[in-house]
Short mmCIF file of C-alpha atoms in Angstrom, two decimals:
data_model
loop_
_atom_site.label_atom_id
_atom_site.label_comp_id
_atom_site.label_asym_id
_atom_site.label_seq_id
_atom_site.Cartn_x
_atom_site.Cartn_y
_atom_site.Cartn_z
CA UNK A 1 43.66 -43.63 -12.77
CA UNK A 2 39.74 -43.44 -13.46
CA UNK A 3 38.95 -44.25 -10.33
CA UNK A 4 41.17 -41.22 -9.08
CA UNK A 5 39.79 -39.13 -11.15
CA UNK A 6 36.64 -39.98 -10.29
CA UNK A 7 37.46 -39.32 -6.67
CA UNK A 8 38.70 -35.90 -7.23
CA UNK A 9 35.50 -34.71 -9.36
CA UNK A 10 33.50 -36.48 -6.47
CA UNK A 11 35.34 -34.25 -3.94
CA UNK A 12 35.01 -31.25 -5.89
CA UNK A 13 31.41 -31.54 -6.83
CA UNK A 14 30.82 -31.79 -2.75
CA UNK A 15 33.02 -28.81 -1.96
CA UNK A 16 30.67 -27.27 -4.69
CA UNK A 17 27.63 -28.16 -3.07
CA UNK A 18 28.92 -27.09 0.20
CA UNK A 19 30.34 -24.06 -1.12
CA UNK A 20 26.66 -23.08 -2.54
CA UNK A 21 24.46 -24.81 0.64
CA UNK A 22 27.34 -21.96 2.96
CA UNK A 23 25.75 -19.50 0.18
CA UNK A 24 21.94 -20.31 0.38
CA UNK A 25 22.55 -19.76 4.36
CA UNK A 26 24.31 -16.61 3.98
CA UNK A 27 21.45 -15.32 1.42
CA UNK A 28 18.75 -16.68 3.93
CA UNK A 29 20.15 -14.37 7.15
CA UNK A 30 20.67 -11.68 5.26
CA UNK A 31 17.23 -12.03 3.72
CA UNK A 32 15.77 -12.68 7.50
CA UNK A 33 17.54 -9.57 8.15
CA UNK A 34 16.13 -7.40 5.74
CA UNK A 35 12.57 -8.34 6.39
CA UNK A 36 9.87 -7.82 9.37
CA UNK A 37 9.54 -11.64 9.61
CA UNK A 38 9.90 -14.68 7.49
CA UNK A 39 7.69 -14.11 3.93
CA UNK A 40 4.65 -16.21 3.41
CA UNK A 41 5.93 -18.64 0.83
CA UNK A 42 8.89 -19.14 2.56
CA UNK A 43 12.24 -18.23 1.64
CA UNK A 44 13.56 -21.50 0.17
CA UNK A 45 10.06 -21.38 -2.06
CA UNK A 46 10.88 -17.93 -2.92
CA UNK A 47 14.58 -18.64 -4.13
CA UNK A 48 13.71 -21.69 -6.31
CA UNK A 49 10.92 -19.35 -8.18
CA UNK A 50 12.71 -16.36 -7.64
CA UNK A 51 12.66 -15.74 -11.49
CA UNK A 52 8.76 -16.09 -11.40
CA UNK A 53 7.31 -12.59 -11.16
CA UNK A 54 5.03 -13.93 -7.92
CA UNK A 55 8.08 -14.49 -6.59
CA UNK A 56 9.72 -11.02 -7.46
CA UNK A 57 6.51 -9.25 -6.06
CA UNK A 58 6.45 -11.10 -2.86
CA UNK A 59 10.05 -10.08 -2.12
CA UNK A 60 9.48 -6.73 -3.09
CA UNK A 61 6.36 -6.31 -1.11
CA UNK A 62 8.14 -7.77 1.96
CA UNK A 63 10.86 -5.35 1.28
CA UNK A 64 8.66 -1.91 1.07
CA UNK A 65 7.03 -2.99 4.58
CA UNK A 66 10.73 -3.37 6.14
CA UNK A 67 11.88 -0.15 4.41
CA UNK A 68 8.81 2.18 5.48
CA UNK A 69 8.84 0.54 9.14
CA UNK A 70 11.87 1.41 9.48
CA UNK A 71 12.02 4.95 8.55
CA UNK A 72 9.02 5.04 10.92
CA UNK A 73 10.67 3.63 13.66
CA UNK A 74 13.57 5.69 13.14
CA UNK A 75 11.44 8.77 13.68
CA UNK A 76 9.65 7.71 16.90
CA UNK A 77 12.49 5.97 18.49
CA UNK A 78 10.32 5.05 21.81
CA UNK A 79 8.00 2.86 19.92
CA UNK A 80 7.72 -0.14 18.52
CA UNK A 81 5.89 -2.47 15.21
CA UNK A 82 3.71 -5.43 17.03
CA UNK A 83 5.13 -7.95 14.32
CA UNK A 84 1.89 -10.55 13.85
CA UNK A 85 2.43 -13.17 11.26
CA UNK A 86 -0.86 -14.87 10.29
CA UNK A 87 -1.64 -17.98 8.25
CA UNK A 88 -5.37 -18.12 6.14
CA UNK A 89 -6.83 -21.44 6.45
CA UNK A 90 -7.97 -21.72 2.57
CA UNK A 91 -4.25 -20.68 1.54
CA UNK A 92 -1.81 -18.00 2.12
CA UNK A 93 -1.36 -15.63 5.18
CA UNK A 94 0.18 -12.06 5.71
CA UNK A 95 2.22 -9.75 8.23
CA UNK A 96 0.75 -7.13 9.79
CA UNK A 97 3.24 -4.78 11.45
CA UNK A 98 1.52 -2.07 14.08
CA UNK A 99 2.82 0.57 16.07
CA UNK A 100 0.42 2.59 18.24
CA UNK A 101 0.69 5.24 20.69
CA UNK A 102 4.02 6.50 19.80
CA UNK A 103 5.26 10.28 20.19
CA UNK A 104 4.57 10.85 16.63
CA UNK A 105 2.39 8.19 15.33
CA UNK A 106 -0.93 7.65 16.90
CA UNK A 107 -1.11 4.72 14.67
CA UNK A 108 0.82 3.28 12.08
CA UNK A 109 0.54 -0.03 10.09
CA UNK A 110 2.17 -1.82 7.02
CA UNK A 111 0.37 -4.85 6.14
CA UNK A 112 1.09 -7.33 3.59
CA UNK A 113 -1.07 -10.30 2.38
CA UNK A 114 -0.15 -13.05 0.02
CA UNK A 115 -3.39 -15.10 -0.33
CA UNK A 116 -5.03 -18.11 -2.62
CA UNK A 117 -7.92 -20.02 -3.14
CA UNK A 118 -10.75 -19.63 -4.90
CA UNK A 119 -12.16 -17.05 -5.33
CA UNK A 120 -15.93 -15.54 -3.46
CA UNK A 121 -18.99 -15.38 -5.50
CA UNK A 122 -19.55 -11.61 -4.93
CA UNK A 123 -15.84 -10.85 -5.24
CA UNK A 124 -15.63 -11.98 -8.40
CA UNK A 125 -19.33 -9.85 -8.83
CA UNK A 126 -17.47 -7.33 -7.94
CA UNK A 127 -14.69 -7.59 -10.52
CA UNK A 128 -16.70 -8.45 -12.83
CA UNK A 129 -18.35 -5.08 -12.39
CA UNK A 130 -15.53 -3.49 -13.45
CA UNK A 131 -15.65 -4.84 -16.88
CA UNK A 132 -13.56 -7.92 -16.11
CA UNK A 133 -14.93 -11.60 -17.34
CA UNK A 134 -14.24 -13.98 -15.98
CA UNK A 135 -15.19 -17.41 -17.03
CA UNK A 136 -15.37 -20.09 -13.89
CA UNK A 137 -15.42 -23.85 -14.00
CA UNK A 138 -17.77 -25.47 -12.01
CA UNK A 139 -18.69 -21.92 -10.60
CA UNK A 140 -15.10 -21.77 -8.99
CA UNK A 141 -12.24 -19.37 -10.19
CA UNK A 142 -8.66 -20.11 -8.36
CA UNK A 143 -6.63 -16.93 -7.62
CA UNK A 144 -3.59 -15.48 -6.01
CA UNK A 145 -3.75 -12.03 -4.41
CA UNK A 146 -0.47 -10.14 -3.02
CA UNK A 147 0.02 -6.90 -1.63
CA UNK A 148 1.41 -4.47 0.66
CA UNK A 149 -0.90 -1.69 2.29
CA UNK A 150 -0.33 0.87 4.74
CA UNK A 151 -2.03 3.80 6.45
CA UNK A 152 -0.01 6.34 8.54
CA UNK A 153 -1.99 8.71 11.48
CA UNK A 154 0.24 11.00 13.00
CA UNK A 155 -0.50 12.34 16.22
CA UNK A 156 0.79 16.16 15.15
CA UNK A 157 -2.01 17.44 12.87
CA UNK A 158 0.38 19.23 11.03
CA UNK A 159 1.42 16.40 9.91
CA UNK A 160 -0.38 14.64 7.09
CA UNK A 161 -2.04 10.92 7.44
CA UNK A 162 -0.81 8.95 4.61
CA UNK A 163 -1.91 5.61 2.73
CA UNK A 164 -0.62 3.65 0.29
CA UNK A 165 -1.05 0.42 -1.32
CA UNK A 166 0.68 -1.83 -4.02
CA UNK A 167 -0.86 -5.04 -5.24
CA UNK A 168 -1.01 -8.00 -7.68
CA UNK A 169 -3.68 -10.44 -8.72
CA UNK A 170 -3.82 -13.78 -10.80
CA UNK A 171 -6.78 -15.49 -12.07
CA UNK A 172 -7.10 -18.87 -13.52
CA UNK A 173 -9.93 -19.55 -15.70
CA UNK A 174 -11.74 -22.43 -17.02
CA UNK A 175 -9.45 -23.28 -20.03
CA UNK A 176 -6.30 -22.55 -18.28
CA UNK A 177 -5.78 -18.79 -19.19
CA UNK A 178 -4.31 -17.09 -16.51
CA UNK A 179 -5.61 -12.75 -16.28
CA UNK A 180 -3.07 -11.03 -14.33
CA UNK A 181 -3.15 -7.28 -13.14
CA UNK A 182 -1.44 -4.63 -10.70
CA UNK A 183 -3.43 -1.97 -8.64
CA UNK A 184 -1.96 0.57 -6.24
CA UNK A 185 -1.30 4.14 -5.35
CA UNK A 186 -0.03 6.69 -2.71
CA UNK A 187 -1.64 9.10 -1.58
CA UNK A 188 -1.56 12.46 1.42
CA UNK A 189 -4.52 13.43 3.52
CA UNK A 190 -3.26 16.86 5.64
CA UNK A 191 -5.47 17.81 8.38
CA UNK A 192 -4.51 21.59 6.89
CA UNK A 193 -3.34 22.71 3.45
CA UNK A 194 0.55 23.31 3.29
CA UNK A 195 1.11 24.29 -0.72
CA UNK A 196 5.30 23.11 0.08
CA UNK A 197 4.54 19.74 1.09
CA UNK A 198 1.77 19.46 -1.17
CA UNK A 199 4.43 19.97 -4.12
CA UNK A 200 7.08 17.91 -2.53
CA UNK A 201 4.33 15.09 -2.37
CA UNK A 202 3.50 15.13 -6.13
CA UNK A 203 6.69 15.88 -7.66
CA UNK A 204 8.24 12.95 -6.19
CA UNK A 205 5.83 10.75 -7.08
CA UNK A 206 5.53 12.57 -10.39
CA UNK A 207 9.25 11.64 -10.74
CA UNK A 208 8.60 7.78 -10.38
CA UNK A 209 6.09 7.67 -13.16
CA UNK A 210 8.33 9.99 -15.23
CA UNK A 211 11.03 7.70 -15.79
CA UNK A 212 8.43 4.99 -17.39
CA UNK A 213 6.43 7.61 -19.19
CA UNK A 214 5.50 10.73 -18.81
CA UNK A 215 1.58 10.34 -19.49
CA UNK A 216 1.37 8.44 -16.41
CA UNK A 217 1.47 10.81 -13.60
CA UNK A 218 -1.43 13.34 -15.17
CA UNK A 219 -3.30 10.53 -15.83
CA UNK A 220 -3.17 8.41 -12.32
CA UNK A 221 -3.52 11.51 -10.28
CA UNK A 222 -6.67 12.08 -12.30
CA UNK A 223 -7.88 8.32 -11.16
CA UNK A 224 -6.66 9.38 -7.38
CA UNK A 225 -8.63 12.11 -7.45
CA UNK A 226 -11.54 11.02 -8.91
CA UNK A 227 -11.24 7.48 -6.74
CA UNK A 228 -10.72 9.27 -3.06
CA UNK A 229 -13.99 11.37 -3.31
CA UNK A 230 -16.52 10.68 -0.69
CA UNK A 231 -19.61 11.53 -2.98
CA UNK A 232 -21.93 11.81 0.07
CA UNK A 233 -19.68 14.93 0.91
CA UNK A 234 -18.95 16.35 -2.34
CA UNK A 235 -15.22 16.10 -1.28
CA UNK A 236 -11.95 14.45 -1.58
CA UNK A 237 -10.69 12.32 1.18
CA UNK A 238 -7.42 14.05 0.66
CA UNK A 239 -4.94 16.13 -1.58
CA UNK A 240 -4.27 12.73 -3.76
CA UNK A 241 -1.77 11.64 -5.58
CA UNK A 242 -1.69 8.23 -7.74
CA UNK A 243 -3.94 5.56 -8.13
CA UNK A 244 -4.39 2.98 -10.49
CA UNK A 245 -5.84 -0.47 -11.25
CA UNK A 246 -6.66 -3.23 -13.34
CA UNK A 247 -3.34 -2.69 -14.99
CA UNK A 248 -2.19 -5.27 -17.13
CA UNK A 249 0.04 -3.81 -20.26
CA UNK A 250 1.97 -3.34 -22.21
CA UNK A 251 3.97 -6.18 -20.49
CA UNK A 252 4.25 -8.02 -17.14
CA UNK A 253 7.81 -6.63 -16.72
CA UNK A 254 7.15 -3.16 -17.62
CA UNK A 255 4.22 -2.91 -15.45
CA UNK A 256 5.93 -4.50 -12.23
CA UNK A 257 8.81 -2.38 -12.99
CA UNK A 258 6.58 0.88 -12.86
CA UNK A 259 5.15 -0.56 -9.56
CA UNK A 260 8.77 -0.69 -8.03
CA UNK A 261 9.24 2.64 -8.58
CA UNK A 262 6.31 3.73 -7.61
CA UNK A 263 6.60 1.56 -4.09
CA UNK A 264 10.07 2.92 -3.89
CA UNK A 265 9.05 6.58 -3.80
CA UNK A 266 6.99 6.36 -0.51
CA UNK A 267 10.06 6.58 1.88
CA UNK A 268 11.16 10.04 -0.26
CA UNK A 269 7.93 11.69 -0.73
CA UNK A 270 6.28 11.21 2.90
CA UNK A 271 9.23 11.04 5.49
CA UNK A 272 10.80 14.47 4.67
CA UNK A 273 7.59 16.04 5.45
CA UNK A 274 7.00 14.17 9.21
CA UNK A 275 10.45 15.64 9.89
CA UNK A 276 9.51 19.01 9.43
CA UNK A 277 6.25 19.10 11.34
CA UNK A 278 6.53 16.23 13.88
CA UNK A 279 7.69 19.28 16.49
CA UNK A 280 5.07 21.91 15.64
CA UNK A 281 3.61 23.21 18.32
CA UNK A 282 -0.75 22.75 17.74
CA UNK A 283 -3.64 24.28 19.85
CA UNK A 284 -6.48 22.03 21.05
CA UNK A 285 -8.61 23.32 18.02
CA UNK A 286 -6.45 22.16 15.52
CA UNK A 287 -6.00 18.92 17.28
CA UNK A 288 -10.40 19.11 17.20
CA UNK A 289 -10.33 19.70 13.09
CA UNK A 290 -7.88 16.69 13.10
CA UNK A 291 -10.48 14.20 14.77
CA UNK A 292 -13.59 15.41 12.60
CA UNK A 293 -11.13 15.26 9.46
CA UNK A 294 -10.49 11.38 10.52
CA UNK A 295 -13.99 10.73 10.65
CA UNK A 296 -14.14 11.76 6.90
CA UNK A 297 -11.24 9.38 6.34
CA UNK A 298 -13.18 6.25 8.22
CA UNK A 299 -16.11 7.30 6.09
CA UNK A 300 -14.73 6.76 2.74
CA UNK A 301 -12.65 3.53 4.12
CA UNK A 302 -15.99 2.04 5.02
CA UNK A 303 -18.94 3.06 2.17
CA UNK A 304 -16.11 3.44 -0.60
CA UNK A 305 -12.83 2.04 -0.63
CA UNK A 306 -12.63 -1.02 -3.08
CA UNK A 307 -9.63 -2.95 -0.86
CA UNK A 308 -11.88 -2.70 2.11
CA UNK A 309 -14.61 -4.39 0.25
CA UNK A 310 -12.53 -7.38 -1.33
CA UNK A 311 -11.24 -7.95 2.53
CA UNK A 312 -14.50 -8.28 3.73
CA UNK A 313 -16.28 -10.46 0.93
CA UNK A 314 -13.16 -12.83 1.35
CA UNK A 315 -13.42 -15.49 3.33
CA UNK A 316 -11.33 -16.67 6.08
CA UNK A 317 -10.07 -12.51 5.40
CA UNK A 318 -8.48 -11.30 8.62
CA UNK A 319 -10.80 -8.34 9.97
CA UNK A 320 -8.40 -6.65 12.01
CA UNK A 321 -6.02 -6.30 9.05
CA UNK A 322 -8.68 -5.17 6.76
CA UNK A 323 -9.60 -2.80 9.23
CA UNK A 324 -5.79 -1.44 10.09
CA UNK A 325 -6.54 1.49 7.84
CA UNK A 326 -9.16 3.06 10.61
CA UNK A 327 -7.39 5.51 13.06
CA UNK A 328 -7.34 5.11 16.86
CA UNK A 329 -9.68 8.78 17.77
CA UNK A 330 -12.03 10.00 15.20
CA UNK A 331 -14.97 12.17 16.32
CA UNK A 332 -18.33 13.23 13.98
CA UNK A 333 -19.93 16.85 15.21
CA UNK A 334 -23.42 17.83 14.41
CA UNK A 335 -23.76 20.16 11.79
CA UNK A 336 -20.12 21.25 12.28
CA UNK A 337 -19.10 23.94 9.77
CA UNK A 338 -15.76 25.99 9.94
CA UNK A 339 -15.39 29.79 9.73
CA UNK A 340 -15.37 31.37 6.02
CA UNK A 341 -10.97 32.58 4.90
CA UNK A 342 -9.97 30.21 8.30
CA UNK A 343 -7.37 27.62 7.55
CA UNK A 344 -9.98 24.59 7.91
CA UNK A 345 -12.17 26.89 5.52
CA UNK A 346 -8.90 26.88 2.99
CA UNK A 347 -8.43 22.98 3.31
CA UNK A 348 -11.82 22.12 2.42
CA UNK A 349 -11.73 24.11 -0.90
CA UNK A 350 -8.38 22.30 -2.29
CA UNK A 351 -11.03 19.17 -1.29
CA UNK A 352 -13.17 20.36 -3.02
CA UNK A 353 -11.69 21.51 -6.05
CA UNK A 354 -8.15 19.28 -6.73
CA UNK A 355 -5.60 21.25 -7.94
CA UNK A 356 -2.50 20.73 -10.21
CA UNK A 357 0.18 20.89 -7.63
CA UNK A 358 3.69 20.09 -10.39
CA UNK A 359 2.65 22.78 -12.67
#
């Protein structure tokens, strides 16, 4: 009788385990499925941490770069995202999904990294700049650094260029501590000024930060306007909207829900406003103020742009991901100046002087 018994919990324990190995499969295509290519950490890493937040961020990175590729894709049917998974000899790797040359987009990529090691001598300089200390045994600090970045050049310069970015960071220090922080924003660059889209833009992120608190939004499109100036201009690189960094309260939850929300308004605020402009018909000197606009965005990418910088002073970084963010034409005039009440004239003011556009 024992022994029976024994048999039938035996064959139920491996009708179990086959029941939940049929599952695991099942969960793995549909998580192939959702994604651009298999994450970093792999998925069978990912599921037995998938409580750790790491974990949660990695998937949710991975699942921002599907999302916005494919809303891309599904608005410039006749091209395609070069998929390029890449591994990072001193730990880590990323996915860097391109399209270029398409009807609509003259460029488009969605990058994400998920990176470790230890950490560069000026990088951490450069943290440490920004108030953060950071105490190193042996001179080395270990870290882990995640994200998922994108910048978006239409070919139509009626429609906007836009960039956005959504990372996390871990630090281990001497004694074991481990710092921990989220950065990110979104954010619209229009070749010209159109007040609708400029409203659409902000409210919609306004509504993400809303429903975490409402002292978010005027706050972080403060920092994104104040971040995205090129000071050797006296300008904005673009209309802004939210930016923040270094943010590590009140709690680890709270602040990676906010970042979800955040990541989850980019398909809503940008795509409605390709749709509507993609067609417009554009005269070769708009397409002109488009170039010499781009070569203000390369400028601020290259003297100013704090992600930039990290890539580069990494090493083993991958330079042509770093350097997704540039566009495929940008031009620089001499002495180019546009005519005084002309729509390039009315741009440059709002660049000049941010405005409140939810108000």
């Amino acid at each position: 009788g024992a022994l029976g018994g024994l048999g039938l919990a035996l064959g139920l324990w491996r009708r179990q385990a086959a029941l939940a190995a049929a599952r695991e499969d099942e969960e793995e295509k549909e998580l192939r499925q959702r994604f651009m290519a298999p994450p970093v950490s792999g998925l069978r890493e990912l599921r037995r941490r998938r409580r750790e937040l790491r974990s949660r961020m990695e998937l949710l990175i991975m699942e921002t770069q599907a999302e916005v590729c494919r809303a891309l894709t599904a608005l410039d049917p006749g091209a395609s995202f070069a998929v390029d998974s890449w591994e990072r000899k001193e730990g880590g790797g990323g996915i860097s999904c391109v399209l270029q040359d398409g009807e609509v987009f003259e460029k488009a990529g969605v990058n994400v990294s998920v990176v470790s090691g230890l950490l560069s001598e000026e990088a951490a300089r450069q943290m440490r700049s920004r108030g953060k200390s950071l105490k190193a045994k042996d001179g080395k600090l270990p870290f882990c650094a995640m994200g998922v970045s994108s910048v978006i050049h239409p070919k139509n310069p009626h429609v906007p260029t836009m960039h956005f970015n959504y990372r996390y960071f871990e630090i281990e220090e001497a004694d074991g501590t481990k710092q921990w922080w989220f950065g990110g924003g979104t954010d619209l660059t229009p070749t010209y000024l159109n007040e609708e889209d400029a409203i659409h833009f902000h409210k919609t992120l306004k509504e993400a930060c809303d429903k975490h608190d409402p002292k978010l939004y005027p706050k972080y499109k403060k920092w994104c306007d104040d971040y995205f100036y090129i000071k050797h201009r006296g300008e904005r690189r673009g209309i802004g909207g939210i930016f923040f960094d270094d943010l590590d309260s009140p709690s680890k939850e709270e602040v990676f829900q906010f970042v979800k929300s955040c990541a989850k308004a980019v398909v809503p605020c940008y795509i409605p406003i390709v749709k509507k402009h993609c067609h417009d018909s554009f005269t070769p000197e708009e397409k002109l103020w488009q170039q010499l606009r781009r070569g203000r965005y390369v400028e601020f990418n290259l003297v100013y742009d704090r992600g930039t910088k990290f890539g580069l002073l990494t090493p083993g970084s991958r330079i042509e991901s770093i350097l997704m963010s540039l566009p495929l034409t940008a031009r620089w005039e001499y002495m180019h100046t546009p005519l005084e009440s002309s729509k390039e004239a009315e741009i440059l003011e709002v660049l000049r002087n941010p405005k409140d556009w939810v108000h």
